[in-house]
C-alpha positions as a printed Julia matrix, in Angstrom:
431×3 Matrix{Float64}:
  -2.31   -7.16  -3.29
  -1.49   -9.04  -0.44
  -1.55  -12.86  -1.18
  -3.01  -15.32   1.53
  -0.13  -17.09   3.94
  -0.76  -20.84   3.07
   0.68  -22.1    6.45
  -1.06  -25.39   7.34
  -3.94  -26.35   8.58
  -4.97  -28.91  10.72
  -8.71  -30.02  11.77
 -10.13  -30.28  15.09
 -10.07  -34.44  13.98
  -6.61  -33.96  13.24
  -4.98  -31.84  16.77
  -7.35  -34.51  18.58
  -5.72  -37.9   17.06
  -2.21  -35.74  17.25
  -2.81  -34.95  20.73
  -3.88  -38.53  21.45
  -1.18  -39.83  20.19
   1.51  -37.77  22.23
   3.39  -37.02  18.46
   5.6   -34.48  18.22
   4.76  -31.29  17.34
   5.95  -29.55  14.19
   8.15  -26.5   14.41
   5.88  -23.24  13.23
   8.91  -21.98  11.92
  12.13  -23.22  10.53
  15.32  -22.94  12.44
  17.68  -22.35   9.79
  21.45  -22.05   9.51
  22.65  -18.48   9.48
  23.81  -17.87   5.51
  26.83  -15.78   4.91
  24.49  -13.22   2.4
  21.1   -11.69   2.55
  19.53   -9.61   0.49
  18.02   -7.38   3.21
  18.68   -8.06   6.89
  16.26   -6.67   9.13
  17.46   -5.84  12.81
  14.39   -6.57  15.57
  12.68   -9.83  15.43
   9.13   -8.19  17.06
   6.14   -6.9   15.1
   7.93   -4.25  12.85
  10.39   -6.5   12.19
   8.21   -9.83  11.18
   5.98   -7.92   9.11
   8.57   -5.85   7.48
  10.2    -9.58   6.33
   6.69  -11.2    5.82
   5.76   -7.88   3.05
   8.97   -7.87   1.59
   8.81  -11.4    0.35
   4.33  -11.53   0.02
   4.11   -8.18  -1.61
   7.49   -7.96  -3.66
   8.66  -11.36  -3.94
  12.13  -10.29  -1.86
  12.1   -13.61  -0.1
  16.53  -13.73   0.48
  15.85  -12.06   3.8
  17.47  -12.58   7.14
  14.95  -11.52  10.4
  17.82  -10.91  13.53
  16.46  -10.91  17.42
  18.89  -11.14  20.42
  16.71  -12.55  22.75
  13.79  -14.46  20.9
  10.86  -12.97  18.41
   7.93  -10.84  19.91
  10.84  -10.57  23.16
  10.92   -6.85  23.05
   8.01   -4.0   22.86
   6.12   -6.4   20.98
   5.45   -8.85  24.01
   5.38   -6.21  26.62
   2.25   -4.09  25.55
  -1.21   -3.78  26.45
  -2.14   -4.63  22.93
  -4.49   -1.68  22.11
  -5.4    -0.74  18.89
  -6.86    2.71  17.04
  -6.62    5.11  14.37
  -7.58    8.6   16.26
  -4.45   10.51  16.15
  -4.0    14.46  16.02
  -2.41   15.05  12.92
  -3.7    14.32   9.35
  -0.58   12.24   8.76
  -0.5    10.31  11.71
  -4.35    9.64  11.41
  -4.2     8.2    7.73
  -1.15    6.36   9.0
  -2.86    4.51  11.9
  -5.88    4.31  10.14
  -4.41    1.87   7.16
  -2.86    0.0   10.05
  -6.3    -0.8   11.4
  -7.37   -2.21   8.17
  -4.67   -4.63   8.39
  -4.95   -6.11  11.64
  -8.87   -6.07  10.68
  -8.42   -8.96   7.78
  -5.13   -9.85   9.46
  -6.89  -13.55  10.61
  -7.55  -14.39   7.26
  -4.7   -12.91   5.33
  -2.26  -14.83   7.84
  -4.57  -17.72   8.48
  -4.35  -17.39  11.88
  -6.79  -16.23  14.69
  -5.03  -12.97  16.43
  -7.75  -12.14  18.64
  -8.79   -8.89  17.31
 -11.55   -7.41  19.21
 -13.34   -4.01  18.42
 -15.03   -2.68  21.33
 -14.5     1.35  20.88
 -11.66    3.83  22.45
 -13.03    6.32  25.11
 -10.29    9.31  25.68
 -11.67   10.9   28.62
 -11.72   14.54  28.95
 -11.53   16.09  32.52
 -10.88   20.04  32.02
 -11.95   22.39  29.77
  -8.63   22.87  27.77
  -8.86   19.03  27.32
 -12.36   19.04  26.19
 -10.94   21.31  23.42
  -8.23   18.9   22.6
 -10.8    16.22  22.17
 -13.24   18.29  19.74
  -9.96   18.94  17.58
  -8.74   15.34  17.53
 -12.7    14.43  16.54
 -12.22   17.44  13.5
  -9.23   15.97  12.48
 -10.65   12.83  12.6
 -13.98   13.23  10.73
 -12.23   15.34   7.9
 -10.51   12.18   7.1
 -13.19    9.61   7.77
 -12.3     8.06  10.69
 -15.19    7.34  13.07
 -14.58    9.62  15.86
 -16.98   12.11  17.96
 -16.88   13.98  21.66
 -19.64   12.82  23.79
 -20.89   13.65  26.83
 -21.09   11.91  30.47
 -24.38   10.2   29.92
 -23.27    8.46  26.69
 -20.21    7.93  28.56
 -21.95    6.01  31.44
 -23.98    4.24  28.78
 -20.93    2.57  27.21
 -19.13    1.6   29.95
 -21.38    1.63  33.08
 -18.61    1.45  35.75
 -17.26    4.64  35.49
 -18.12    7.38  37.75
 -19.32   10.57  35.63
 -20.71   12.22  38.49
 -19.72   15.7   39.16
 -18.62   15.6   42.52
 -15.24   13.81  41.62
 -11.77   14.96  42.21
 -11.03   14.7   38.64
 -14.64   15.37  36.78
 -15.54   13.34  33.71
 -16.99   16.28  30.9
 -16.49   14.63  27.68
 -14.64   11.82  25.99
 -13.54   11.33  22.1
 -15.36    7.99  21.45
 -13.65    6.03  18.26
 -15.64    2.75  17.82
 -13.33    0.99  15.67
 -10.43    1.08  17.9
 -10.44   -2.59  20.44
  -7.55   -4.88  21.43
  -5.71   -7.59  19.37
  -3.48  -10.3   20.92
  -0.06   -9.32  20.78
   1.7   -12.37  20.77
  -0.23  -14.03  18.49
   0.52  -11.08  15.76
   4.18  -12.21  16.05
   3.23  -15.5   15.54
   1.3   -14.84  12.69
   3.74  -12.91  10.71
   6.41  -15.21  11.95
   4.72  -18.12  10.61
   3.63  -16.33   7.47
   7.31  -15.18   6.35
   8.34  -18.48   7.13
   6.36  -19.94   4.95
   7.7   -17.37   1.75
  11.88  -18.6    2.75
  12.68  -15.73   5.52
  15.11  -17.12   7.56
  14.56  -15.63  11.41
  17.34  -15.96  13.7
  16.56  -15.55  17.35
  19.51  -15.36  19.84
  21.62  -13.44  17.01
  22.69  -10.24  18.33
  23.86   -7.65  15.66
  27.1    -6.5   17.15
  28.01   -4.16  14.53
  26.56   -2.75  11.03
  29.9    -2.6    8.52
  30.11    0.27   6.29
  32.4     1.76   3.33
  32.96    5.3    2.28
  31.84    7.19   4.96
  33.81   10.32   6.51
  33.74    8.82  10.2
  35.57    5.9   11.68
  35.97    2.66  10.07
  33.71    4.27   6.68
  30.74    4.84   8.63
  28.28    7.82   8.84
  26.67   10.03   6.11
  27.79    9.25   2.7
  29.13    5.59   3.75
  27.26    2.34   1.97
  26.02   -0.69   4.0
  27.99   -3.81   3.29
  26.84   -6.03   6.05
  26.38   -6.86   9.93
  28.42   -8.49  12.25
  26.97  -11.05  14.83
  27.57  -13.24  17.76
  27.32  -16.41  15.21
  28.66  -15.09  12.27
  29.45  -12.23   9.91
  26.73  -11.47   7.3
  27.19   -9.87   3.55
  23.81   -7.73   2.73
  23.79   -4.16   0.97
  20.08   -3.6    2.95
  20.05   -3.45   6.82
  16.66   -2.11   7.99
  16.67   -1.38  12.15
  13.55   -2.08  13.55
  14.55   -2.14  17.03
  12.76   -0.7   20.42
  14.75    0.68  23.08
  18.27   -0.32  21.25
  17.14    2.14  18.17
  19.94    4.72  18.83
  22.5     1.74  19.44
  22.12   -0.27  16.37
  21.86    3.49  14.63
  25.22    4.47  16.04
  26.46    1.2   14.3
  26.38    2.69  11.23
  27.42    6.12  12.36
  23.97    7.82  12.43
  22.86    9.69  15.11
  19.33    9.64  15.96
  17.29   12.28  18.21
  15.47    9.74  20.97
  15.42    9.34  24.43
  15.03    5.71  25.88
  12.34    5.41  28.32
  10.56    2.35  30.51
   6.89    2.28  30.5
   5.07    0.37  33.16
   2.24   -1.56  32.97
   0.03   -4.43  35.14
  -2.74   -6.59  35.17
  -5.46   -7.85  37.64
  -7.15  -10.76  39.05
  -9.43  -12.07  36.13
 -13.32  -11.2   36.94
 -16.3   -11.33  35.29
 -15.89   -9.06  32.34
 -17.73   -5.87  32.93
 -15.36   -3.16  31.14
 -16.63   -3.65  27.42
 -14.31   -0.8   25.99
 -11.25    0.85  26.67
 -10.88    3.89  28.65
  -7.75    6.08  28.89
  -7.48    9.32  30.43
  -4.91   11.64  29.54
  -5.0    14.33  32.41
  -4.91   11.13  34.56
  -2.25    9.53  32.79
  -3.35    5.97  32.64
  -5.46    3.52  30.51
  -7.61    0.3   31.3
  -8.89   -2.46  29.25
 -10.23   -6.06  30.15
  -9.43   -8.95  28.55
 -11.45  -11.48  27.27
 -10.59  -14.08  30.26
 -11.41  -11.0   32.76
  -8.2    -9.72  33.55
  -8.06   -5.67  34.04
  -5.05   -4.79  31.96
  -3.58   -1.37  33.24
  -0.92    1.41  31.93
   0.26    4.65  32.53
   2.78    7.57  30.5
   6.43    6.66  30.66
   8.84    6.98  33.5
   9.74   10.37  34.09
  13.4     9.83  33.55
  15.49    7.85  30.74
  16.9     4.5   31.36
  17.33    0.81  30.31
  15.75   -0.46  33.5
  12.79   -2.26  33.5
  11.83   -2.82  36.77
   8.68   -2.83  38.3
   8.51   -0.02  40.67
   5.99    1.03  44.14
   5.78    4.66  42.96
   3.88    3.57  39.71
   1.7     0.81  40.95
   0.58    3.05  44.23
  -0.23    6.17  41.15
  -2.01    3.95  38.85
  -4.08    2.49  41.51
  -5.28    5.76  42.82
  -5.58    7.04  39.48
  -7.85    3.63  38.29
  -9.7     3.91  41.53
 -10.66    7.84  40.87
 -12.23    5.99  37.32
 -13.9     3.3   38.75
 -14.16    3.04  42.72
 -15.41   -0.74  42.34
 -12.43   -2.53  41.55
 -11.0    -1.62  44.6
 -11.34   -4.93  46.08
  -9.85   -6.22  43.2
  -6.07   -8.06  43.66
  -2.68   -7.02  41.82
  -1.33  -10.01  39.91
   1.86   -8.84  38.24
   3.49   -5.61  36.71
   6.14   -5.39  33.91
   7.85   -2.89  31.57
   9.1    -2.23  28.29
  11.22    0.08  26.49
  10.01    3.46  24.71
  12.04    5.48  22.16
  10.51    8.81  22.42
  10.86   11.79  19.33
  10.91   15.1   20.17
   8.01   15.86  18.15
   6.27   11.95  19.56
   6.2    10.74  15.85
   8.39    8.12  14.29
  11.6     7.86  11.99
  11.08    5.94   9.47
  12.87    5.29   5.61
  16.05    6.14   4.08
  18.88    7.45   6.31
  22.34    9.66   5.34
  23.64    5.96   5.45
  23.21    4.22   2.22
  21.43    0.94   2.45
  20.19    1.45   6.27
  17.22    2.24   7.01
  15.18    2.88  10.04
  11.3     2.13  11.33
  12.28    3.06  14.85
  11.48    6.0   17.55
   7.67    4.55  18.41
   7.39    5.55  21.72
   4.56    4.08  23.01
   2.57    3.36  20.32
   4.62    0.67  18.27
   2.14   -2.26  18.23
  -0.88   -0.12  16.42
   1.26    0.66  13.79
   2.93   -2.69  13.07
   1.11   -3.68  10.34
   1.62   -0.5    8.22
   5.19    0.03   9.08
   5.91   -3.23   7.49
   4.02   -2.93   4.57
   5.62    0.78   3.88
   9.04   -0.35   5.15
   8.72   -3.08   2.21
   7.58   -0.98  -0.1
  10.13    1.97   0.13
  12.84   -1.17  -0.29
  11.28   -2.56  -3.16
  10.71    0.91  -4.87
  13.97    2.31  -3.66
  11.7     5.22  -2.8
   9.84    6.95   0.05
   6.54    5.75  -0.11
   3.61    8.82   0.65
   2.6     7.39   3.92
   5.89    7.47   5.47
   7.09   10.66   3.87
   6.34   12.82   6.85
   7.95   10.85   9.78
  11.55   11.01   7.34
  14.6    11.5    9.77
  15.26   14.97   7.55
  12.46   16.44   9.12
  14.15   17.42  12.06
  16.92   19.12   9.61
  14.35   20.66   8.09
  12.12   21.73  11.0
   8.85   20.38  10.0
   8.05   18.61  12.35
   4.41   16.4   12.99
   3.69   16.9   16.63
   1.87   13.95  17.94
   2.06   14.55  21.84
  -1.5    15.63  22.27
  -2.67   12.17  21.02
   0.26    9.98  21.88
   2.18   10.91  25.03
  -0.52    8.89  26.86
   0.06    6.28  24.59
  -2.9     4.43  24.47
């Protein structure tokens, strides 16, 4: 049972007079001093992180936590997405994953008492070939045996939902079918952080921003200084200070296989920048979101009118994330192929973020060979949906000091093991 954050609240009266008045604001979260032991540090101050902390102490009443960012909270993936949201995934385990992840950020507002913006305005995956058409019908199968509101429709449909698409036939790229999921929409990203931020403060987490975990310490193990499999987590080691905890949970993006390689695990990922951009705000006539997967990009507007753009990640790995001509001159021919009206429309800005990628496109998540760290890492680029849920499982498998169902599957063994959950024909788009 999740218990409502009791954060205050202040009337419309009340920001007026305050506003008036020039007073100071107050800090919506503490700025503590760094204590020399936690009971569970948690590395990554973005989504994951936060809500990881905020479940630990609402859910289980582990409130002796420490939250760790190097740069500032929501600084990483978390700030960098196009904040899309949706629960139509390929495999059974992925869907009923996603799908209790969409519950949350549904009553999110009122369990966090704090507007994040969630809007539900339906997921179009367009279909432009046959074989594609096929991958559709399976996702909707998949989806429908597990009630998730999913169907393939056809171009008419299509053109009724979101009127500025061109699902004529004498295309390059012909639109034959989409997978329509109504419940999927767009939630502000930012104010998620906030919201769990805020929330955890409220229950004692301390969250440390500008506190870079330079190393994870470690006794017992067979590598160097006690680390790797069979070694026991004693504590971190930071640029302010050295920390005593016997739980360090890495819920990084992009540094996953660093802060992994702390502790002497080895993790199988690949570090890749995906770009993304947004428009010139307009009058808002894109009520949904629209990605196409043979196309490799995805569109949604926002509610002030901006056209928020994406595409698959950079073809090679790196740390760089630059802004590059070869992307923006693809996605725009690839948007414009969609929906030849916009092309008058101007370029404001294009960023990037990081993306650790799985061989198999799903997550590791829970207990490692490592005792005492675990890992909620290896999103690609998908992280933000599941937020919510990797918290609240993440907090659970502490508390329980065992793998909870939902994260059972996506268990770094599995790649030992070979059974693997491929989620590449519903996530290598990403969105």
């Amino acid at each position: 049972m999740i218990r409502r954050n009791r954060a205050p609240r202040y009337s419309a009266a009340a920001l007026l007079w305050r506003g008036a008045r020039n007073d100071s604001w107050p800090r919506v979260w503490r700025d503590p001093a760094l204590k020399k032991s936690y009971d569970v540090v948690v590395v990554g101050g973005g989504v994951h992180g936060l809500a990881t902390a905020y479940y630990l102490a609402a859910n289980h009443g582990i409130k002796n936590v420490a939250v760790l960012d190097k740069a500032y909270l929501g600084s990483g993936g978390s700030g960098r997405n196009t904040a899309i949201v949706r629960s139509n995934y390929l495999t059974p385990e992925g869907v009923a994953f996603y799908d209790r992840s969409l519950d949350l950020y549904n009553t999110m507002s009122a369990d966090l008492n704090l507007n994040v913006m969630f809007s539900e305005r339906g997921h179009l995956t367009l279909a432009h070939t046959d074989s594609a058409v096929r991958t559709m019908r399976w996702r909707a199968e998949v989806n429908k045996l597990q009630n998730i509101d999913s169907s393939v429709i056809g171009p008419d449909e299509i053109k009724k939902i979101a009127p500025s698409l061109d699902t004529s036939p004498n295309t390059r790229y012909p639109i034959l079918a989409a997978l329509y999921h109504p419940p999927g929409g767009t939630i502000r990203h930012d104010a998620v952080v906030w919201a769990y931020a805020r929330a955890a403060d409220a229950y004692g987490v301390d969250m440390h921003q500008k506190t870079e975990v330079v190393d994870v310490v470690c006794e017992g193990g067979d590598g160097p200084d006690g680390k790797g499999p069979g070694a026991k987590v004693t504590g971190v080691r930071t640029s302010k200070g050295d920390i005593s905890t016997p739980v360090v949970i890495n819920c990084t993006a992009g540094w996953a296989s660093l802060i992994a390689a702390m502790a002497g695990i080895q993790l199988p990922i690949t570090t890749h920048p995906l770009q993304a951009a947004v428009t010139e705000p307009v009058k808002v006539f894109l009520p949904t979101v629209v990605v196409s997967g043979s196309l490799h990009v995805y569109v949604s507007q926002t509610d002030r009118g901006e056209l928020v753009f994406g595409a698959s990640v950079d073809p090679f790995a790196t740390y760089d994330m630059r802004g590059t001509l070869d992307f923006t001159e693809e996605l725009a021919g690839h948007v414009l192929e969609l929906m030849p009206a916009v092309s008058q429309m101007r370029l404001l800005r294009q960023w990037a973020g990081l993306c650790d990628i799985t061989p198999d496109y799903s997550p590791v998540m829970g207990f490692t060979p490592v005792e005492g760290f675990l890992c909620d890492v290896g999103w690609g680029t998908y992280g933000f949906k599941a937020g919510p849920v990797s918290g609240e499982q993440m907090a659970k498998c502490v508390a329980d000091q065992a793998t909870p169902d939902l994260i059972s599957p996506f268990a770094l063994s599995r790649f030992d093991d070979g059974v693997l959950v491929g989620e590449k024909g519903a996530a290598a788009v990403g969105h």
